Amino acid sequence: MFSKSCEYAIKAMIFVAQKSDESNRIGIKEIAKGTDAPEHFMAKIMQDLSRRRLIHSVKGPNGGFYMDKSDLKNSIANIVKAIDGDVIYTDCVLGLKVCSEKNPCPVHNEYKEIKKNIIKMIEKNSIGDFKDKLDSARYFLKNNK
Amino acid sequence: MFSKSCEYAIKAMIFVAQKSDESNRIGIKEIAKGTDAPEHFMAKIMQDLSRRRLIHSVKGPNGGFYMDKSDLKNSIANIVKAIDGDVIYTDCVLGLKVCSEKNPCPVHNEYKEIKKNIIKMIEKNSIGDFKDKLDSARYFLKNNK
DNA sequence: TAAAATTATGTTTTCAAAATCTTGTGAATA
DNA sequence: TATTCACAAGATTTTGAAAACATAATTTTA
């Protein structure tokens, strides 16, 4: 569904949303630990996210990543688009280059509804929504060992 | 969603369903051409499918692949399971090793419904259904050049 | 014996992951 | 107050493994 990078990105965004605010930043090491991701790989993903202005970062001592109010309003879809592009919006389940109403693959109509639901799911949910969920402590970003 | 191999497998199954019967087999070259797939790669996939008894094959002159009545009853799900295993049934959108009702990721509940629809889609549709669709000539297995 | 699937092996490409180097920033200190 | 040091993100490169794709040899059978 999503690339590994994208999975990590979503988890990281939710994690930072929950753990940080403007005056309380959080470093890569913690983010990697908290999301069960390889540190260096996560660093690269955080760079992408910050370059695309989905998250704020501060260098130097006491620096780190944080999200402000407007960052929290970003939808999951914005993250997905930043990392994976718009493949989820355009791709055909059977991998046809062109798959449309005029030129449908055999499963096009069946999949159309599903795709609609997927898009609805990632667009209607904002990072802020998940912050609240995680606060309730019934949801997880990694498996406890 | 599905692996490349799995996409090819589904296309090949639909193609053979449409083009062959017990006395009229179809060779790998034709299958590859008809589905826009690399010939040798497709050969390997056809082997898998035949080893798992989702399709029939005959060696030698005038040999090839074909589907009998019971083959046509196979669902898309059977192909997916044969090639990709049950990842589609068990995997978490965010890549958690364990993601369940007891231990849900933040998007678990949202994705649950979507997964249900995906499974319904691949289970309710048999290869035979798509054979009919393709016969109607409004559907495509490859892009015309 | 020729046609076709089957088997085995090899190459290329892609992607996740790791390592390393660079840049910017705050704080201590001489 | 200028200098230096340490910390943390930013950027680039390298490595490893898996997936995708290709070639060649081997059966099987009409």
mmCIF file of C-alpha atoms (C1' of nucleotides) in Angstrom:
data_model
loop_
_atom_site.group_PDB
_atom_site.id
_atom_site.type_symbol
_atom_site.label_atom_id
_atom_site.label_comp_id
_atom_site.label_asym_id
_atom_site.label_seq_id
_atom_site.Cartn_x
_atom_site.Cartn_y
_atom_site.Cartn_z
ATOM 1 C CA MET A 1 0.000 0.000 0.000
ATOM 2 C CA PHE A 2 2.524 2.612 1.202
ATOM 3 C CA SER A 3 6.302 2.421 0.855
ATOM 4 C CA LYS A 4 8.375 1.609 3.921
ATOM 5 C CA SER A 5 9.578 5.213 3.966
ATOM 6 C CA CYS A 6 6.019 6.407 3.990
ATOM 7 C CA GLU A 7 5.054 4.106 6.841
ATOM 8 C CA TYR A 8 7.941 5.460 8.880
ATOM 9 C CA ALA A 9 7.022 9.021 7.969
ATOM 10 C CA ILE A 10 3.447 8.627 9.190
ATOM 11 C CA LYS A 11 4.585 7.035 12.417
ATOM 12 C CA ALA A 12 7.187 9.745 12.986
ATOM 13 C CA MET A 13 4.683 12.536 12.414
ATOM 14 C CA ILE A 14 2.234 11.038 14.876
ATOM 15 C CA PHE A 15 5.013 10.457 17.378
ATOM 16 C CA VAL A 16 6.362 14.000 17.197
ATOM 17 C CA ALA A 17 2.841 15.377 17.364
ATOM 18 C CA GLN A 18 2.278 13.594 20.625
ATOM 19 C CA LYS A 19 5.648 14.183 22.261
ATOM 20 C CA SER A 20 6.578 17.721 21.328
ATOM 21 C CA ASP A 21 5.520 21.323 21.204
ATOM 22 C CA GLU A 22 7.204 24.558 20.098
ATOM 23 C CA SER A 23 9.397 24.835 23.162
ATOM 24 C CA ASN A 24 9.923 21.137 23.649
ATOM 25 C CA ARG A 25 11.656 19.550 20.695
ATOM 26 C CA ILE A 26 12.477 15.946 20.124
ATOM 27 C CA GLY A 27 15.586 14.440 18.528
ATOM 28 C CA ILE A 28 16.015 11.832 15.853
ATOM 29 C CA LYS A 29 17.246 9.169 18.227
ATOM 30 C CA GLU A 30 14.102 9.356 20.259
ATOM 31 C CA ILE A 31 11.913 9.400 17.185
ATOM 32 C CA ALA A 32 13.649 6.320 15.808
ATOM 33 C CA LYS A 33 13.301 4.500 19.098
ATOM 34 C CA GLY A 34 9.705 5.515 19.590
ATOM 35 C CA THR A 35 8.685 4.259 16.180
ATOM 36 C CA ASP A 36 10.918 1.217 15.962
ATOM 37 C CA ALA A 37 12.719 2.557 12.884
ATOM 38 C CA PRO A 38 16.395 2.488 11.826
ATOM 39 C CA GLU A 39 17.907 5.761 13.010
ATOM 40 C CA HIS A 40 19.788 6.860 9.893
ATOM 41 C CA PHE A 41 16.960 5.961 7.611
ATOM 42 C CA MET A 42 14.558 7.893 9.773
ATOM 43 C CA ALA A 43 16.911 10.879 9.722
ATOM 44 C CA LYS A 44 16.606 10.997 5.970
ATOM 45 C CA ILE A 45 12.850 10.815 6.102
ATOM 46 C CA MET A 46 12.690 13.617 8.676
ATOM 47 C CA GLN A 47 14.788 15.755 6.345
ATOM 48 C CA ASP A 48 12.296 15.198 3.565
ATOM 49 C CA LEU A 49 9.395 16.065 5.821
ATOM 50 C CA SER A 50 11.037 19.220 7.064
ATOM 51 C CA ARG A 51 12.106 20.271 3.580
ATOM 52 C CA ARG A 52 8.505 19.932 2.517
ATOM 53 C CA ARG A 53 7.401 21.980 5.515
ATOM 54 C CA LEU A 54 5.315 19.283 7.125
ATOM 55 C CA ILE A 55 7.286 19.623 10.330
ATOM 56 C CA HIS A 56 9.550 22.193 12.001
ATOM 57 C CA SER A 57 13.158 21.655 12.983
ATOM 58 C CA VAL A 58 15.760 23.519 15.000
ATOM 59 C CA LYS A 59 19.460 22.818 14.828
ATOM 60 C CA GLY A 60 21.971 22.983 17.615
ATOM 61 C CA PRO A 61 21.842 22.244 21.334
ATOM 62 C CA ASN A 62 18.332 21.649 22.577
ATOM 63 C CA GLY A 63 17.285 21.458 18.969
ATOM 64 C CA GLY A 64 15.137 18.829 17.347
ATOM 65 C CA PHE A 65 11.803 18.450 15.626
ATOM 66 C CA TYR A 66 8.443 19.777 16.667
ATOM 67 C CA MET A 67 5.031 20.538 15.246
ATOM 68 C CA ASP A 68 3.141 23.764 15.561
ATOM 69 C CA LYS A 69 -0.605 24.206 15.350
ATOM 70 C CA SER A 70 -0.693 24.407 11.570
ATOM 71 C CA ASP A 71 1.515 21.333 11.215
ATOM 72 C CA LEU A 72 -1.004 19.384 13.237
ATOM 73 C CA LYS A 73 -3.649 20.187 10.664
ATOM 74 C CA ASN A 74 -1.871 18.258 7.946
ATOM 75 C CA SER A 75 -3.678 15.158 6.789
ATOM 76 C CA ILE A 76 -2.134 11.736 6.394
ATOM 77 C CA ALA A 77 -2.654 12.303 2.687
ATOM 78 C CA ASN A 78 -0.212 15.215 2.751
ATOM 79 C CA ILE A 79 2.463 12.963 4.190
ATOM 80 C CA VAL A 80 1.755 10.235 1.681
ATOM 81 C CA LYS A 81 1.933 12.690 -1.199
ATOM 82 C CA ALA A 82 5.193 14.155 0.109
ATOM 83 C CA ILE A 83 6.893 10.784 0.352
ATOM 84 C CA ASP A 84 5.268 8.505 -2.218
ATOM 85 C CA GLY A 85 3.908 11.074 -4.653
ATOM 86 C CA ASP A 86 0.435 10.532 -6.037
ATOM 87 C CA VAL A 87 0.739 6.864 -6.933
ATOM 88 C CA ILE A 88 -2.065 5.989 -4.547
ATOM 89 C CA TYR A 89 -4.353 8.340 -6.451
ATOM 90 C CA THR A 90 -3.514 7.191 -9.926
ATOM 91 C CA ASP A 91 -2.284 3.610 -9.884
ATOM 92 C CA CYS A 92 -4.037 0.605 -11.324
ATOM 93 C CA VAL A 93 -4.268 -2.545 -9.182
ATOM 94 C CA LEU A 94 -3.120 -4.657 -12.096
ATOM 95 C CA GLY A 95 -0.296 -2.280 -12.959
ATOM 96 C CA LEU A 96 -1.650 -0.938 -16.246
ATOM 97 C CA LYS A 97 0.026 2.285 -17.343
ATOM 98 C CA VAL A 98 -3.319 3.666 -18.336
ATOM 99 C CA CYS A 99 -6.409 2.501 -16.493
ATOM 100 C CA SER A 100 -9.420 4.743 -16.659
ATOM 101 C CA GLU A 101 -13.140 4.772 -17.263
ATOM 102 C CA LYS A 102 -12.505 4.746 -20.987
ATOM 103 C CA ASN A 103 -9.782 2.141 -20.754
ATOM 104 C CA PRO A 104 -10.464 0.035 -17.665
ATOM 105 C CA CYS A 105 -8.662 -3.071 -16.482
ATOM 106 C CA PRO A 106 -10.973 -5.960 -15.558
ATOM 107 C CA VAL A 107 -11.028 -5.014 -11.880
ATOM 108 C CA HIS A 108 -11.201 -1.271 -12.416
ATOM 109 C CA ASN A 109 -14.786 -0.812 -11.302
ATOM 110 C CA GLU A 110 -14.427 -3.065 -8.302
ATOM 111 C CA TYR A 111 -11.295 -1.254 -7.187
ATOM 112 C CA LYS A 112 -12.641 2.209 -7.827
ATOM 113 C CA GLU A 113 -14.748 2.138 -4.682
ATOM 114 C CA ILE A 114 -11.920 0.822 -2.587
ATOM 115 C CA LYS A 115 -9.572 3.494 -3.819
ATOM 116 C CA LYS A 116 -12.185 6.101 -2.974
ATOM 117 C CA ASN A 117 -12.306 4.791 0.581
ATOM 118 C CA ILE A 118 -8.552 4.761 0.933
ATOM 119 C CA ILE A 119 -8.330 8.353 -0.211
ATOM 120 C CA LYS A 120 -11.141 9.364 2.096
ATOM 121 C CA MET A 121 -9.340 7.708 4.992
ATOM 122 C CA ILE A 122 -6.051 9.495 4.471
ATOM 123 C CA GLU A 123 -7.634 12.839 3.684
ATOM 124 C CA LYS A 124 -10.150 13.149 6.463
ATOM 125 C CA ASN A 125 -7.739 12.248 9.256
ATOM 126 C CA SER A 126 -5.284 14.891 10.436
ATOM 127 C CA ILE A 127 -2.123 14.343 12.437
ATOM 128 C CA GLY A 128 -3.771 16.111 15.325
ATOM 129 C CA ASP A 129 -6.527 13.510 15.419
ATOM 130 C CA PHE A 130 -3.998 10.760 15.950
ATOM 131 C CA LYS A 131 -2.151 12.719 18.608
ATOM 132 C CA ASP A 132 -5.317 12.550 20.661
ATOM 133 C CA LYS A 133 -5.696 8.861 19.984
ATOM 134 C CA LEU A 134 -2.183 8.072 21.101
ATOM 135 C CA ASP A 135 -2.711 10.114 24.245
ATOM 136 C CA SER A 136 -5.507 7.743 25.108
ATOM 137 C CA ALA A 137 -2.833 5.039 25.314
ATOM 138 C CA ARG A 138 -4.905 2.418 23.565
ATOM 139 C CA TYR A 139 -2.995 2.744 20.311
ATOM 140 C CA PHE A 140 0.573 1.860 19.433
ATOM 141 C CA LEU A 141 3.328 2.958 17.099
ATOM 142 C CA LYS A 142 5.565 0.014 17.780
ATOM 143 C CA ASN A 143 5.413 -3.455 19.228
ATOM 144 C CA ASN A 144 6.455 -3.727 22.822
ATOM 145 C CA LYS A 145 9.201 -6.224 23.462
ATOM 146 C CA MET B 1 -1.105 -3.496 -3.025
ATOM 147 C CA PHE B 2 -0.058 -6.640 -4.889
ATOM 148 C CA SER B 3 3.491 -7.557 -5.926
ATOM 149 C CA LYS B 4 4.464 -7.228 -9.558
ATOM 150 C CA SER B 5 4.505 -11.027 -9.822
ATOM 151 C CA CYS B 6 0.996 -11.148 -8.501
ATOM 152 C CA GLU B 7 -0.234 -8.525 -10.949
ATOM 153 C CA TYR B 8 1.204 -10.558 -13.795
ATOM 154 C CA ALA B 9 -0.318 -13.733 -12.413
ATOM 155 C CA ILE B 10 -3.805 -12.255 -12.283
ATOM 156 C CA LYS B 11 -3.502 -10.893 -15.797
ATOM 157 C CA ALA B 12 -2.188 -14.201 -17.099
ATOM 158 C CA MET B 13 -5.000 -16.163 -15.494
ATOM 159 C CA ILE B 14 -7.641 -13.906 -16.984
ATOM 160 C CA PHE B 15 -5.911 -14.026 -20.349
ATOM 161 C CA VAL B 16 -5.678 -17.802 -20.459
ATOM 162 C CA ALA B 17 -9.284 -18.087 -19.275
ATOM 163 C CA GLN B 18 -10.420 -16.044 -22.198
ATOM 164 C CA LYS B 19 -8.205 -17.498 -24.898
ATOM 165 C CA SER B 20 -8.080 -21.209 -24.166
ATOM 166 C CA ASP B 21 -9.997 -24.351 -23.431
ATOM 167 C CA GLU B 22 -9.069 -27.984 -22.836
ATOM 168 C CA SER B 23 -8.322 -28.737 -26.465
ATOM 169 C CA ASN B 24 -6.928 -25.334 -27.296
ATOM 170 C CA ARG B 25 -3.855 -24.482 -25.282
ATOM 171 C CA ILE B 26 -1.924 -21.300 -25.261
ATOM 172 C CA GLY B 27 1.851 -20.850 -24.999
ATOM 173 C CA ILE B 28 3.954 -18.603 -22.795
ATOM 174 C CA LYS B 29 4.947 -16.314 -25.632
ATOM 175 C CA GLU B 30 1.367 -15.468 -26.380
ATOM 176 C CA ILE B 31 0.539 -15.021 -22.725
ATOM 177 C CA ALA B 32 3.462 -12.672 -22.255
ATOM 178 C CA LYS B 33 2.506 -10.656 -25.303
ATOM 179 C CA GLY B 34 -1.137 -10.536 -24.381
ATOM 180 C CA THR B 35 -0.433 -9.237 -20.914
ATOM 181 C CA ASP B 36 2.521 -7.010 -21.685
ATOM 182 C CA ALA B 37 4.829 -8.976 -19.419
ATOM 183 C CA PRO B 38 8.471 -10.077 -19.772
ATOM 184 C CA GLU B 39 8.371 -13.544 -21.274
ATOM 185 C CA HIS B 40 10.817 -15.370 -19.019
ATOM 186 C CA PHE B 41 9.530 -13.793 -15.896
ATOM 187 C CA MET B 42 6.031 -14.781 -16.858
ATOM 188 C CA ALA B 43 7.224 -18.339 -17.503
ATOM 189 C CA LYS B 44 8.330 -18.620 -13.908
ATOM 190 C CA ILE B 45 5.035 -17.299 -12.641
ATOM 191 C CA MET B 46 3.114 -19.766 -14.824
ATOM 192 C CA GLN B 47 5.165 -22.565 -13.305
ATOM 193 C CA ASP B 48 4.145 -21.451 -9.836
ATOM 194 C CA LEU B 49 0.509 -21.290 -10.831
ATOM 195 C CA SER B 50 0.605 -24.714 -12.410
ATOM 196 C CA ARG B 51 2.484 -26.236 -9.488
ATOM 197 C CA ARG B 52 -0.231 -24.902 -7.228
ATOM 198 C CA ARG B 53 -2.883 -26.369 -9.503
ATOM 199 C CA LEU B 54 -4.531 -23.097 -10.399
ATOM 200 C CA ILE B 55 -4.019 -23.815 -14.064
ATOM 201 C CA HIS B 56 -3.334 -26.829 -16.292
ATOM 202 C CA SER B 57 -0.303 -27.301 -18.504
ATOM 203 C CA VAL B 58 0.720 -29.714 -21.231
ATOM 204 C CA LYS B 59 4.274 -30.159 -22.441
ATOM 205 C CA GLY B 60 5.446 -30.869 -25.937
ATOM 206 C CA PRO B 61 4.187 -29.936 -29.385
ATOM 207 C CA ASN B 62 0.774 -28.326 -29.304
ATOM 208 C CA GLY B 63 1.195 -28.019 -25.571
ATOM 209 C CA GLY B 64 0.631 -24.980 -23.463
ATOM 210 C CA PHE B 65 -1.578 -23.729 -20.689
ATOM 211 C CA TYR B 66 -5.323 -23.963 -20.381
ATOM 212 C CA MET B 67 -8.068 -23.780 -17.784
ATOM 213 C CA ASP B 68 -10.787 -26.302 -17.205
ATOM 214 C CA LYS B 69 -14.182 -25.633 -15.649
ATOM 215 C CA SER B 70 -12.957 -25.993 -12.078
ATOM 216 C CA ASP B 71 -9.971 -23.727 -12.726
ATOM 217 C CA LEU B 72 -12.368 -21.035 -13.824
ATOM 218 C CA LYS B 73 -14.024 -21.162 -10.438
ATOM 219 C CA ASN B 74 -10.905 -19.974 -8.671
ATOM 220 C CA SER B 75 -11.193 -16.538 -7.138
ATOM 221 C CA ILE B 76 -8.698 -13.755 -7.514
ATOM 222 C CA ALA B 77 -7.980 -14.334 -3.842
ATOM 223 C CA ASN B 78 -6.695 -17.817 -4.606
ATOM 224 C CA ILE B 79 -4.166 -16.365 -7.026
ATOM 225 C CA VAL B 80 -3.103 -13.686 -4.593
ATOM 226 C CA LYS B 81 -2.628 -16.241 -1.830
ATOM 227 C CA ALA B 82 -0.636 -18.510 -4.136
ATOM 228 C CA ILE B 83 1.781 -15.764 -5.152
ATOM 229 C CA ASP B 84 1.904 -13.257 -2.303
ATOM 230 C CA GLY B 85 0.806 -15.449 0.580
ATOM 231 C CA ASP B 86 -1.620 -13.999 3.079
ATOM 232 C CA VAL B 87 0.023 -10.628 3.583
ATOM 233 C CA ILE B 88 -3.062 -8.869 2.313
ATOM 234 C CA TYR B 89 -5.091 -10.552 5.026
ATOM 235 C CA THR B 90 -2.779 -9.897 7.907
ATOM 236 C CA ASP B 91 -0.638 -6.845 7.225
ATOM 237 C CA CYS B 92 -0.820 -3.529 9.018
ATOM 238 C CA VAL B 93 -0.880 -0.340 6.940
ATOM 239 C CA LEU B 94 1.803 1.176 9.118
ATOM 240 C CA GLY B 95 3.943 -1.952 9.045
ATOM 241 C CA LEU B 96 3.527 -3.025 12.664
ATOM 242 C CA LYS B 97 4.470 -6.655 13.252
ATOM 243 C CA VAL B 98 1.449 -7.052 15.459
ATOM 244 C CA CYS B 99 -1.614 -4.944 14.771
ATOM 245 C CA SER B 100 -4.884 -6.242 16.139
ATOM 246 C CA GLU B 101 -7.983 -5.234 18.037
ATOM 247 C CA LYS B 102 -6.068 -5.605 21.270
ATOM 248 C CA ASN B 103 -2.974 -3.874 19.949
ATOM 249 C CA PRO B 104 -4.080 -1.501 17.192
ATOM 250 C CA CYS B 105 -2.014 1.016 15.278
ATOM 251 C CA PRO B 106 -3.548 4.493 15.101
ATOM 252 C CA VAL B 107 -5.188 3.817 11.737
ATOM 253 C CA HIS B 108 -6.239 0.267 12.500
ATOM 254 C CA ASN B 109 -9.945 0.935 12.776
ATOM 255 C CA GLU B 110 -10.046 3.153 9.731
ATOM 256 C CA TYR B 111 -8.201 0.572 7.663
ATOM 257 C CA LYS B 112 -10.190 -2.372 8.929
ATOM 258 C CA GLU B 113 -13.148 -1.524 6.755
ATOM 259 C CA ILE B 114 -11.014 -0.965 3.704
ATOM 260 C CA LYS B 115 -9.263 -4.278 4.160
ATOM 261 C CA LYS B 116 -12.640 -5.947 4.443
ATOM 262 C CA ASN B 117 -13.644 -4.462 1.098
ATOM 263 C CA ILE B 118 -10.425 -5.510 -0.570
ATOM 264 C CA ILE B 119 -10.862 -9.071 0.622
ATOM 265 C CA LYS B 120 -14.477 -9.088 -0.472
ATOM 266 C CA MET B 121 -13.429 -7.877 -3.903
ATOM 267 C CA ILE B 122 -10.833 -10.578 -4.480
ATOM 268 C CA GLU B 123 -12.936 -13.352 -2.991
ATOM 269 C CA LYS B 124 -16.239 -12.762 -4.670
ATOM 270 C CA ASN B 125 -14.844 -12.468 -8.180
ATOM 271 C CA SER B 126 -13.855 -15.649 -9.977
ATOM 272 C CA ILE B 127 -11.597 -15.923 -12.989
ATOM 273 C CA GLY B 128 -14.609 -16.975 -14.993
ATOM 274 C CA ASP B 129 -16.339 -13.671 -14.246
ATOM 275 C CA PHE B 130 -13.489 -11.757 -15.800
ATOM 276 C CA LYS B 131 -13.373 -14.021 -18.814
ATOM 277 C CA ASP B 132 -16.869 -12.827 -19.620
ATOM 278 C CA LYS B 133 -15.891 -9.235 -19.051
ATOM 279 C CA LEU B 134 -12.961 -9.452 -21.387
ATOM 280 C CA ASP B 135 -15.137 -11.088 -24.021
ATOM 281 C CA SER B 136 -17.255 -7.962 -23.977
ATOM 282 C CA ALA B 137 -14.168 -6.148 -25.287
ATOM 283 C CA ARG B 138 -14.624 -3.125 -23.062
ATOM 284 C CA TYR B 139 -11.852 -4.181 -20.711
ATOM 285 C CA PHE B 140 -8.096 -4.412 -21.207
ATOM 286 C CA LEU B 141 -5.155 -6.391 -19.939
ATOM 287 C CA LYS B 142 -2.560 -4.183 -21.546
ATOM 288 C CA ASN B 143 -2.212 -0.747 -23.050
ATOM 289 C CA ASN B 144 -2.500 -0.587 -26.790
ATOM 290 C CA LYS B 145 0.444 1.031 -28.492
ATOM 291 C "C1'" DT C 1 13.127 -34.919 -33.454
ATOM 292 C "C1'" DA C 2 11.018 -30.763 -32.742
ATOM 293 C "C1'" DA C 3 8.028 -28.124 -29.784
ATOM 294 C "C1'" DA C 4 6.897 -26.753 -25.518
ATOM 295 C "C1'" DA C 5 7.001 -26.557 -20.446
ATOM 296 C "C1'" DT C 6 10.269 -27.118 -16.560
ATOM 297 C "C1'" DT C 7 14.356 -26.337 -13.989
ATOM 298 C "C1'" DA C 8 18.407 -24.003 -12.704
ATOM 299 C "C1'" DT C 9 21.379 -20.245 -12.752
ATOM 300 C "C1'" DG C 10 22.830 -15.534 -13.648
ATOM 301 C "C1'" DT C 11 22.318 -10.488 -14.135
ATOM 302 C "C1'" DT C 12 20.250 -6.113 -13.307
ATOM 303 C "C1'" DT C 13 17.556 -2.920 -10.897
ATOM 304 C "C1'" DT C 14 15.334 -1.133 -7.020
ATOM 305 C "C1'" DC C 15 14.901 -0.021 -2.360
ATOM 306 C "C1'" DA C 16 15.784 -0.295 2.509
ATOM 307 C "C1'" DA C 17 19.410 0.605 5.575
ATOM 308 C "C1'" DA C 18 23.825 2.249 7.215
ATOM 309 C "C1'" DA C 19 27.668 5.180 7.368
ATOM 310 C "C1'" DT C 20 29.833 9.396 6.761
ATOM 311 C "C1'" DC C 21 30.489 14.055 5.920
ATOM 312 C "C1'" DT C 22 28.676 19.040 6.064
ATOM 313 C "C1'" DT C 23 26.313 22.926 7.909
ATOM 314 C "C1'" DG C 24 24.138 25.704 11.257
ATOM 315 C "C1'" DT C 25 23.366 27.161 16.161
ATOM 316 C "C1'" DG C 26 23.700 27.989 21.063
ATOM 317 C "C1'" DA C 27 26.618 28.303 25.005
ATOM 318 C "C1'" DA C 28 30.877 28.537 27.492
ATOM 319 C "C1'" DT C 29 35.149 31.005 28.154
ATOM 320 C "C1'" DA C 30 39.245 33.573 27.714
ATOM 321 C "C1'" DT D 1 32.872 40.158 22.360
ATOM 322 C "C1'" DA D 2 35.118 37.252 19.588
ATOM 323 C "C1'" DT D 3 36.511 32.395 19.565
ATOM 324 C "C1'" DT D 4 35.849 27.846 20.040
ATOM 325 C "C1'" DC D 5 33.409 23.670 21.113
ATOM 326 C "C1'" DA D 6 29.727 20.527 21.159
ATOM 327 C "C1'" DC D 7 25.321 19.325 19.626
ATOM 328 C "C1'" DA D 8 21.905 18.356 16.321
ATOM 329 C "C1'" DA D 9 19.915 18.559 11.786
ATOM 330 C "C1'" DG D 10 21.057 18.415 6.687
ATOM 331 C "C1'" DA D 11 23.094 16.138 2.839
ATOM 332 C "C1'" DT D 12 25.624 12.675 0.305
ATOM 333 C "C1'" DT D 13 27.559 8.242 -0.466
ATOM 334 C "C1'" DT D 14 28.016 3.268 0.257
ATOM 335 C "C1'" DT D 15 26.396 -1.200 1.349
ATOM 336 C "C1'" DG D 16 23.069 -5.177 1.378
ATOM 337 C "C1'" DA D 17 19.299 -7.605 0.218
ATOM 338 C "C1'" DA D 18 15.367 -8.548 -2.246
ATOM 339 C "C1'" DA D 19 12.685 -8.183 -6.295
ATOM 340 C "C1'" DA D 20 12.446 -8.118 -11.188
ATOM 341 C "C1'" DC D 21 14.061 -9.764 -15.314
ATOM 342 C "C1'" DA D 22 17.174 -12.666 -18.601
ATOM 343 C "C1'" DT D 23 19.792 -16.785 -20.344
ATOM 344 C "C1'" DA D 24 20.684 -21.411 -20.875
ATOM 345 C "C1'" DA D 25 20.218 -26.222 -20.128
ATOM 346 C "C1'" DT D 26 16.827 -30.020 -19.314
ATOM 347 C "C1'" DT D 27 12.963 -32.662 -19.526
ATOM 348 C "C1'" DT D 28 8.611 -34.380 -21.649
ATOM 349 C "C1'" DT D 29 5.698 -35.824 -25.463
ATOM 350 C "C1'" DA D 30 3.271 -35.626 -29.916
#
